[in-house]
Coordinates of C-alpha atoms and ligand atoms in Angstrom, one line a residue:
X1 CA 19.3 -8.3 -17.3
X2 CA 19.4 -4.4 -17.2
X3 CA 19.4 -3.7 -20.8
X4 CA 19.7 -4.8 -24.6
X5 CA 23.1 -3.9 -24.5
X6 CA 24.9 -5.9 -27.4
X7 CA 21.5 -8.0 -28.5
X8 CA 21.3 -9.0 -31.9
X9 CA 17.4 -8.4 -32.7
X10 CA 16.2 -9.6 -35.8
X11 CA 12.6 -7.2 -36.2
X12 CA 10.2 -8.8 -38.3
X13 CA 7.3 -6.7 -39.6
X14 CA 4.4 -8.3 -41.2
X15 CA 1.2 -6.4 -42.7
X16 CA -0.7 -4.3 -40.0
X17 CA -1.6 -1.1 -39.0
X18 CA 0.1 -1.7 -36.0
X19 CA 3.3 -1.4 -37.7
X20 CA 3.6 2.3 -37.2
X21 CA 3.9 1.2 -33.7
X22 CA 7.1 -0.9 -34.9
X23 CA 9.0 2.7 -35.8
X24 CA 8.5 3.3 -32.0
X25 CA 9.7 -0.1 -30.8
X26 CA 13.0 0.1 -33.1
X27 CA 13.8 3.2 -31.5
X28 CA 13.1 1.7 -28.2
X29 CA 15.2 -1.2 -29.1
X30 CA 18.1 1.1 -30.3
X31 CA 17.8 3.1 -27.2
X32 CA 18.3 0.3 -25.0
X33 CA 21.6 -1.2 -26.5
X34 CA 20.6 -3.4 -29.2
X35 CA 21.7 -4.1 -32.4
X36 CA 18.6 -4.2 -35.1
X37 CA 17.9 -5.7 -38.4
X38 CA 14.7 -4.9 -39.8
X39 CA 13.1 -7.6 -42.4
X40 CA 9.3 -6.4 -43.8
X41 CA 7.0 -7.9 -45.6
X42 CA 5.5 -6.9 -48.8
X43 CA 2.3 -6.4 -46.5
X44 CA 4.1 -4.7 -44.1
X45 CA 5.4 -2.2 -47.1
X46 CA 2.0 -1.2 -47.5
X47 CA 2.0 0.5 -44.1
X48 CA 5.3 1.9 -43.8
X49 CA 8.4 2.3 -45.5
X50 CA 11.6 0.7 -45.4
X51 CA 12.9 4.0 -45.3
X52 CA 11.9 5.0 -42.1
X53 CA 12.8 1.4 -40.6
X54 CA 16.2 2.0 -42.0
X55 CA 16.8 5.3 -40.6
X56 CA 15.5 4.2 -37.0
X57 CA 17.8 1.0 -37.0
X58 CA 20.6 2.3 -38.9
X59 CA 20.8 -0.9 -41.4
X60 CA 19.6 -1.4 -44.4
X61 CA 16.3 -3.3 -44.3
X62 CA 15.5 -6.9 -45.9
X63 CA 12.8 -7.2 -48.0
X64 CA 13.2 -10.1 -50.3
X65 CA 15.0 -13.7 -50.1
X66 CA 16.2 -13.1 -53.5
X67 CA 18.5 -9.8 -51.9
X68 CA 21.9 -10.2 -53.9
X69 CA 23.7 -7.8 -51.0
X70 CA 24.2 -11.4 -49.2
X71 CA 27.2 -12.9 -51.2
X72 CA 25.7 -16.5 -50.7
X73 CA 22.5 -14.8 -51.7
X74 CA 20.8 -16.6 -48.0
X75 CA 19.9 -14.0 -46.4
X76 CA 17.5 -16.0 -44.6
X77 CA 20.6 -18.2 -43.4
X78 CA 23.0 -15.5 -42.6
X79 CA 20.6 -12.9 -40.8
X80 CA 19.0 -16.0 -38.8
X81 CA 22.6 -17.3 -37.4
X82 CA 23.7 -13.7 -36.1
X83 CA 20.6 -13.3 -34.3
X84 CA 20.0 -13.7 -30.5
X85 CA 15.9 -13.4 -31.2
X86 CA 13.6 -12.9 -33.8
X87 CA 10.9 -10.5 -33.0
X88 CA 7.9 -10.5 -34.8
X89 CA 6.0 -7.0 -34.4
X90 CA 3.5 -6.8 -36.0
X91 CA 2.6 -10.7 -35.9
X92 CA -0.3 -10.5 -38.0
X93 CA -3.1 -13.4 -38.3
X94 CA -1.7 -14.4 -41.4
X95 CA 1.7 -14.6 -40.8
X96 CA 1.0 -16.6 -37.7
X97 CA -0.8 -19.2 -39.9
X98 CA 1.8 -19.5 -42.2
X99 CA 4.4 -19.6 -39.6
X100 CA 2.1 -23.1 -38.0
X101 CA 2.4 -24.4 -41.3
X102 CA 6.0 -23.9 -42.1
X103 CA 5.7 -22.1 -45.0
X104 CA 8.4 -20.2 -46.8
X105 CA 7.6 -18.4 -49.5
X106 CA 9.3 -14.9 -48.4
X107 CA 12.0 -13.7 -46.6
X108 CA 10.2 -13.4 -43.0
X109 CA 8.8 -16.8 -42.7
X110 CA 11.8 -18.8 -44.6
X111 CA 14.0 -17.3 -41.9
X112 CA 11.6 -18.2 -39.1
X113 CA 12.0 -22.2 -40.5
X114 CA 15.7 -21.6 -40.9
X115 CA 16.6 -20.3 -37.3
X116 CA 18.3 -22.6 -35.4
X117 CA 15.7 -23.5 -33.2
X118 CA 16.9 -24.0 -29.8
X119 CA 19.2 -21.5 -30.1
X120 CA 17.3 -18.3 -31.6
X121 CA 14.2 -17.9 -29.6
X122 CA 11.2 -16.6 -32.1
X123 CA 8.9 -14.1 -30.3
X124 CA 5.9 -12.9 -31.6
X125 CA 3.7 -9.6 -30.6
X126 CA 0.4 -10.1 -32.5
X127 CA -2.0 -7.6 -33.7
X128 CA -5.7 -7.6 -34.9
X129 CA -8.8 -6.6 -34.9
X130 CA -10.5 -8.3 -32.1
X131 CA -12.6 -10.8 -33.9
X132 CA -9.6 -12.0 -35.5
X133 CA -7.7 -12.3 -32.2
X134 CA -10.9 -14.2 -30.7
X135 CA -11.4 -16.7 -34.1
X136 CA -10.8 -20.1 -32.9
X137 CA -8.4 -20.8 -35.7
X138 CA -6.4 -17.9 -34.8
X139 CA -6.3 -19.3 -31.2
X140 CA -5.3 -22.8 -32.5
X141 CA -3.0 -21.0 -34.3
X142 CA -1.1 -19.2 -31.1
X143 CA -1.6 -22.6 -29.1
X144 CA 0.2 -24.4 -31.6
X145 CA 2.9 -21.8 -32.4
X146 CA 3.4 -21.7 -28.4
X147 CA 3.6 -25.9 -28.7
X148 CA 6.5 -25.5 -31.7
X149 CA 8.6 -23.2 -29.1
X150 CA 7.4 -20.0 -30.3
X151 CA 7.2 -17.0 -27.4
X152 CA 3.8 -15.4 -28.1
X153 CA 3.1 -12.0 -26.2
X154 CA -0.1 -10.7 -24.9
X155 CA -2.3 -8.6 -27.0
X156 CA -3.7 -5.1 -25.6
X157 CA -6.9 -4.3 -24.9
X158 CA -8.8 -1.1 -25.8
X159 CA -9.8 0.9 -29.2
X160 CA -8.6 -0.7 -32.5
X161 CA -7.8 1.3 -35.7
X162 CA -11.0 -0.4 -37.2
X163 CA -13.0 1.9 -35.0
X164 CA -13.9 -1.6 -32.7
X165 CA -12.8 -2.4 -29.1
X166 CA -11.4 -5.0 -27.6
X167 CA -8.4 -7.2 -27.4
X168 CA -5.8 -7.7 -30.2
X169 CA -3.8 -4.4 -30.0
X170 CA 0.0 -4.9 -30.0
X171 CA 1.7 -3.9 -27.1
X172 CA 3.2 -0.7 -27.0
X173 CA 6.9 -0.1 -27.6
X174 CA 7.6 0.1 -23.9
X175 CA 5.7 -2.9 -23.3
X176 CA 7.6 -5.2 -25.8
X177 CA 11.0 -3.8 -24.7
X178 CA 10.0 -4.9 -21.0
X179 CA 9.3 -8.4 -21.8
X180 CA 12.2 -8.6 -23.9
X181 CA 14.3 -7.7 -20.7
X182 CA 12.4 -10.5 -18.6
X183 CA 12.7 -13.3 -21.1
X184 CA 16.5 -12.5 -20.9
X185 CA 16.7 -12.7 -17.3
X186 CA 17.4 -15.8 -15.2
X187 CA 14.3 -16.7 -13.6
X188 CA 16.4 -17.2 -10.0
X189 CA 13.7 -16.5 -8.2
X190 CA 10.6 -18.4 -10.0
X191 CA 8.5 -20.5 -8.0
X192 CA 8.5 -17.5 -5.4
X193 CA 5.9 -14.8 -4.4
X194 CA 7.6 -11.5 -3.3
X195 CA 5.6 -8.8 -1.1
X196 CA 7.1 -5.5 -1.2
X197 CA 6.2 -2.1 0.3
X198 CA 7.2 0.9 -1.6
X199 CA 6.9 4.7 -1.0
X200 CA 5.9 6.8 1.5
X201 CA 3.2 7.1 3.6
X202 CA 0.6 9.9 3.9
X203 CA -0.5 10.8 7.6
X204 CA -3.4 13.1 7.8
X205 CA -4.0 15.9 10.1
X206 CA -7.2 17.3 8.7
X207 CA -8.7 16.6 5.2
X208 CA -6.4 18.8 3.3
X209 CA -3.3 18.2 5.2
X210 CA -1.1 15.7 6.2
X211 CA 2.6 14.7 7.2
X212 CA 4.7 12.7 4.3
X213 CA 8.4 12.4 3.8
X214 CA 10.5 12.8 0.6
X215 CA 10.5 9.0 -0.6
X216 CA 9.8 9.1 -4.4
X217 CA 9.2 5.2 -4.0
X218 CA 11.6 4.3 -7.3
X219 CA 13.6 2.0 -5.4
X220 CA 10.7 -0.1 -4.1
X221 CA 9.3 0.2 -8.0
X222 CA 12.6 -1.1 -9.1
X223 CA 12.5 -4.1 -7.1
X224 CA 9.4 -5.0 -7.7
X225 CA 10.1 -4.8 -11.5
X226 CA 13.6 -6.9 -10.9
X227 CA 11.3 -9.6 -9.3
X228 CA 9.2 -10.0 -11.8
X229 CA 11.7 -10.3 -14.3
X230 CA 13.1 -12.9 -12.4
X231 CA 10.3 -14.6 -12.2
X232 CA 8.4 -14.2 -8.7
X233 CA 4.8 -13.3 -8.3
X234 CA 5.1 -9.9 -7.7
X235 CA 2.9 -7.8 -5.0
X236 CA 3.7 -4.0 -4.4
X237 CA 2.0 -2.4 -1.8
X238 CA 2.5 1.2 -2.7
X239 CA 2.2 4.6 -0.7
X240 CA 1.0 7.5 -2.5
X241 CA 3.6 8.1 -5.6
X242 CA 3.5 9.0 -9.0
X243 CA 4.9 6.0 -10.9
X244 CA 4.0 3.6 -13.2
X245 CA 3.2 0.1 -12.0
X246 CA 6.1 -2.5 -13.3
X247 CA 4.3 -4.9 -16.2
X248 CA 2.8 -7.8 -14.6
X249 CA 3.0 -6.5 -10.8
X250 CA 0.0 -6.5 -8.8
X251 CA -0.2 -3.6 -7.0
X252 CA -2.3 -2.1 -4.0
X253 CA -2.2 2.0 -3.4
X254 CA -2.4 2.9 0.0
X255 CA -2.2 5.9 2.0
X256 CA -1.4 5.7 5.7
X257 CA 0.8 3.1 7.4
X258 CA -2.3 1.5 9.0
X259 CA -3.6 0.6 5.8
X260 CA -0.6 0.2 4.5
X261 CA 0.0 -2.5 7.3
X262 CA -3.5 -3.5 6.8
X263 CA -2.5 -4.5 3.3
X264 CA 0.6 -6.2 4.0
X265 CA -1.3 -8.4 6.6
X266 CA -3.5 -9.2 4.0
X267 CA -1.1 -10.1 1.5
X268 CA 1.9 -11.9 3.6
X269 CA 0.3 -15.3 4.2
X270 CA 0.9 -16.0 0.1
X271 CA 4.7 -14.6 0.5
X272 CA 7.8 -16.0 0.5
X273 CA 10.0 -12.8 0.6
X274 CA 9.0 -9.5 2.1
X275 CA 10.8 -6.3 1.2
X276 CA 9.8 -3.3 3.2
X277 CA 11.0 -0.4 1.3
X278 CA 8.5 1.5 2.0
X279 CA 9.4 4.8 4.5
X280 CA 6.5 4.5 6.9
X281 CA 6.1 7.3 8.9
X282 CA 6.9 6.9 12.5
X283 CA 4.2 8.9 14.0
X284 CA 0.5 10.1 13.1
X285 CA -1.7 12.9 14.5
X286 CA -3.6 10.9 17.2
X287 CA -6.7 11.8 15.4
X288 CA -7.6 13.7 11.9
X289 CA -9.7 16.5 12.1
X290 CA -12.9 16.0 10.4
X291 CA -13.0 19.3 8.9
X292 CA -10.0 21.7 7.5
X293 CA -8.4 23.5 10.4
X294 CA -8.9 26.9 10.6
X295 CA -6.5 29.7 11.3
X296 CA -8.2 31.3 14.2
X297 CA -6.5 34.8 13.6
X298 CA -5.3 35.3 17.1
X299 CA -1.7 34.0 16.1
X300 CA -2.7 30.9 18.1
X301 CA -1.1 27.5 16.5
X302 CA -3.2 24.0 16.7
X303 CA -1.4 21.6 19.0
X304 CA -0.8 18.2 17.4
X305 CA -0.5 15.4 19.3
X306 CA 0.8 12.1 18.1
X307 CA 0.9 8.4 18.2
X308 CA 3.3 5.5 17.0
X309 CA 2.5 3.8 13.9
X310 CA 2.9 0.0 13.9
X311 CA 6.0 -1.4 12.8
X312 CA 5.0 -3.4 9.6
X313 CA 8.3 -4.7 9.4
X314 CA 8.8 -6.0 13.0
X315 CA 5.6 -7.2 13.0
X316 CA 6.2 -9.7 10.1
X317 CA 9.1 -10.9 11.2
X318 CA 8.3 -11.8 14.3
X319 CA 5.4 -14.1 13.0
X320 CA 5.5 -17.6 12.4
X321 CA 5.9 -18.0 9.1
X322 CA 9.2 -15.9 9.2
X323 CA 10.9 -17.2 12.6
X324 CA 10.3 -20.5 10.7
X325 CA 12.2 -19.5 7.7
X326 CA 9.4 -19.9 5.2
X327 CA 9.1 -16.1 4.5
X328 CA 12.2 -14.2 4.1
X329 CA 12.2 -10.7 5.4
X330 CA 14.5 -7.5 4.2
X331 CA 14.5 -4.4 5.6
X332 CA 15.9 -0.9 4.5
X333 CA 17.1 1.7 6.5
X334 CA 17.8 5.3 5.3
X335 CA 20.1 7.2 7.7
X336 CA 21.9 10.1 7.0
X337 CA 25.5 9.3 8.6
X338 CA 27.2 6.3 9.9
X339 CA 25.3 3.7 7.8
X340 CA 26.7 0.4 8.9
X341 CA 26.6 1.1 12.5
X342 CA 22.9 2.1 12.4
X343 CA 22.1 -0.4 9.7
X344 CA 23.5 -3.1 11.9
X345 CA 21.4 -1.9 15.0
X346 CA 18.0 -1.6 13.0
X347 CA 19.0 -5.3 11.7
X348 CA 19.1 -6.6 15.3
X349 CA 16.5 -4.3 16.5
X350 CA 13.8 -5.7 13.5
X351 CA 14.8 -9.4 13.5
X352 CA 15.4 -9.5 10.1
X353 CA 18.0 -11.5 8.3
X354 CA 19.1 -9.1 5.5
X355 CA 18.9 -5.1 6.4
X356 CA 19.6 -2.7 3.4
X357 CA 21.0 0.5 4.5
X358 CA 21.0 3.8 1.9
X359 CA 21.8 7.4 2.8
X360 CA 18.3 8.8 2.7
X361 CA 19.2 12.2 1.9
X362 CA 21.2 11.6 -1.6
X363 CA 18.8 8.4 -2.6
X364 CA 15.1 10.0 -2.1
X365 CA 13.6 11.2 -5.2
X366 CA 16.9 10.2 -7.5
X367 CA 17.8 7.7 -10.0
X368 CA 20.4 6.2 -8.7
X369 CA 21.7 5.3 -5.1
X370 CA 24.1 3.0 -3.3
X371 CA 23.5 0.3 -0.8
X372 CA 25.1 -1.7 1.9
X373 CA 23.5 -5.3 2.8
X374 CA 24.0 -6.4 6.4
X375 CA 23.6 -9.7 7.4
X376 CA 24.4 -11.7 10.0
X377 CA 27.8 -12.4 8.8
X378 CA 28.9 -9.1 8.0
X379 CA 28.6 -6.0 5.4
X380 CA 28.7 -6.1 1.7
X381 CA 28.7 -2.6 -0.3
X382 CA 26.4 -2.3 -3.8
X383 CA 28.4 0.8 -5.1
X384 CA 26.5 3.6 -6.5
X385 CA 24.4 2.8 -9.6
X386 CA 21.0 3.3 -11.2
X387 CA 18.2 1.9 -8.9
X388 CA 17.3 -0.8 -11.7
X389 CA 20.9 -2.5 -11.7
X390 CA 21.0 -2.3 -8.0
X391 CA 17.6 -3.9 -7.5
X392 CA 18.5 -6.3 -10.2
X393 CA 21.8 -6.8 -7.9
X394 CA 19.8 -7.3 -4.5
X395 CA 17.3 -9.5 -6.4
X396 CA 20.2 -11.8 -6.9
X397 CA 21.8 -11.4 -4.0
X398 CA 18.2 -12.3 -1.9
X399 CA 17.7 -15.3 -4.7
X400 CA 21.3 -16.9 -3.5
X401 CA 20.1 -16.3 0.2
X402 CA 17.3 -18.1 -0.7
X403 CA 19.2 -21.1 -2.2
X404 CA 17.3 -21.3 -5.3
X405 CA 18.8 -22.5 -8.4
X406 CA 19.3 -20.3 -11.7
X407 CA 18.4 -21.9 -15.0
Ligands
C5P1 O1 13.0 2.0 11.9 P1 12.8 2.3 10.8 O2 11.7 3.5 9.6 O3 14.3 3.3 10.5 O4 13.1 1.2 9.3 C1 13.3 1.4 8.5 C2 12.8 -0.2 8.0 O5 11.4 -1.2 8.8 C3 12.4 -0.3 6.8 O6 12.3 -1.5 6.0 C4 10.3 0.5 6.7 O7 9.8 -0.3 5.5 C5 10.2 -0.9 8.0 N1 9.4 0.1 9.0 C6 7.7 -0.4 8.2 N2 7.0 0.2 9.5 C7 7.5 1.0 10.1 C8 8.6 1.6 10.0 C9 9.8 1.1 9.5 O8 8.0 -1.8 8.1 N3 6.3 1.5 11.0

């Protein structure tokens, strides 16, 4: 699942200052391809107007169960039958308390009660003051809502509109969109722990200079996100990049190849899949100078001596867990030409079942890529597409190789 194209989402707003974030959420959902029908309670309309939500969703907003627009005057039935999901954001403490009792005295709660429970998921993004969130009544209601089949999202932590600080903020729009994308992604890696390396490494020459490469980390980060959406527990060992950690992914930042190796070896015993997407420097200066190397003014240039970095992928692929088939290893090859020949040779050299080839100069820093999947049987092309889509396809391909069932 890569976008929300064609998904019909009823976006329900209940009373809370987080209604201001619902405007951005509506915009993000529409941008992701969803068809959004907004429904607002009276309390929500104290915080934001239906005019705003209509403009952003492109559809007239429903605010009453007596709305005469519906031929049969049954908006609660019609809208809930057409929906792929009902998303309540913000979900107030009061609204959740109503839901657990099956109360239905206005359109939104009526619609939640009337929805076909097996086919129309109810997703709630709670938003409230920290004391209200922590109150045993709210926590009891959340537990009951989950037991009744609702999908209750986490709350954020931080400054609240009331001036207090703590748990209870509504997730940000982009976090809720991520949750929806994840919600609709088949959990083909459920039960797996995927360890991924991404980005370049940086090998210090002195305190202010070093050797690195043009890897942006985008492919590795996209794979981490796709694996997380597919239900895996994901650890990401990242070289120096300026990318946001995908939601739900455990990230360890490193700089050099030696640090990357240490972080990988610390985490790999838990992993069932290892994907080495990092562009690890082949060599590092034998020793980094403690102080900045100064120009001598005579035109004499410093001489650098290099030593080879350990091959993290080959080391992991040779471990007994990998050899016994308990750890599935995937390597990457960034080449400039003869991709098939180089990727095939690299797969054999690294001793991995799957090697993913790509053309380095046309992928580094880009948002799209093309992949060549090379295994013992031969090669398969994943043609040029966004890294997000390719990561999703690669994860599905790996899941098939692991033989894990879809649900
Ligand atoms: O040998 P080369 O760098 O082309 O191999 C690329 C593959 O090996 C990638 O999967 C990369 O992450 C991994 N690699 C590694 N440690 C190194 C060098 C490469 O894990 N020192």
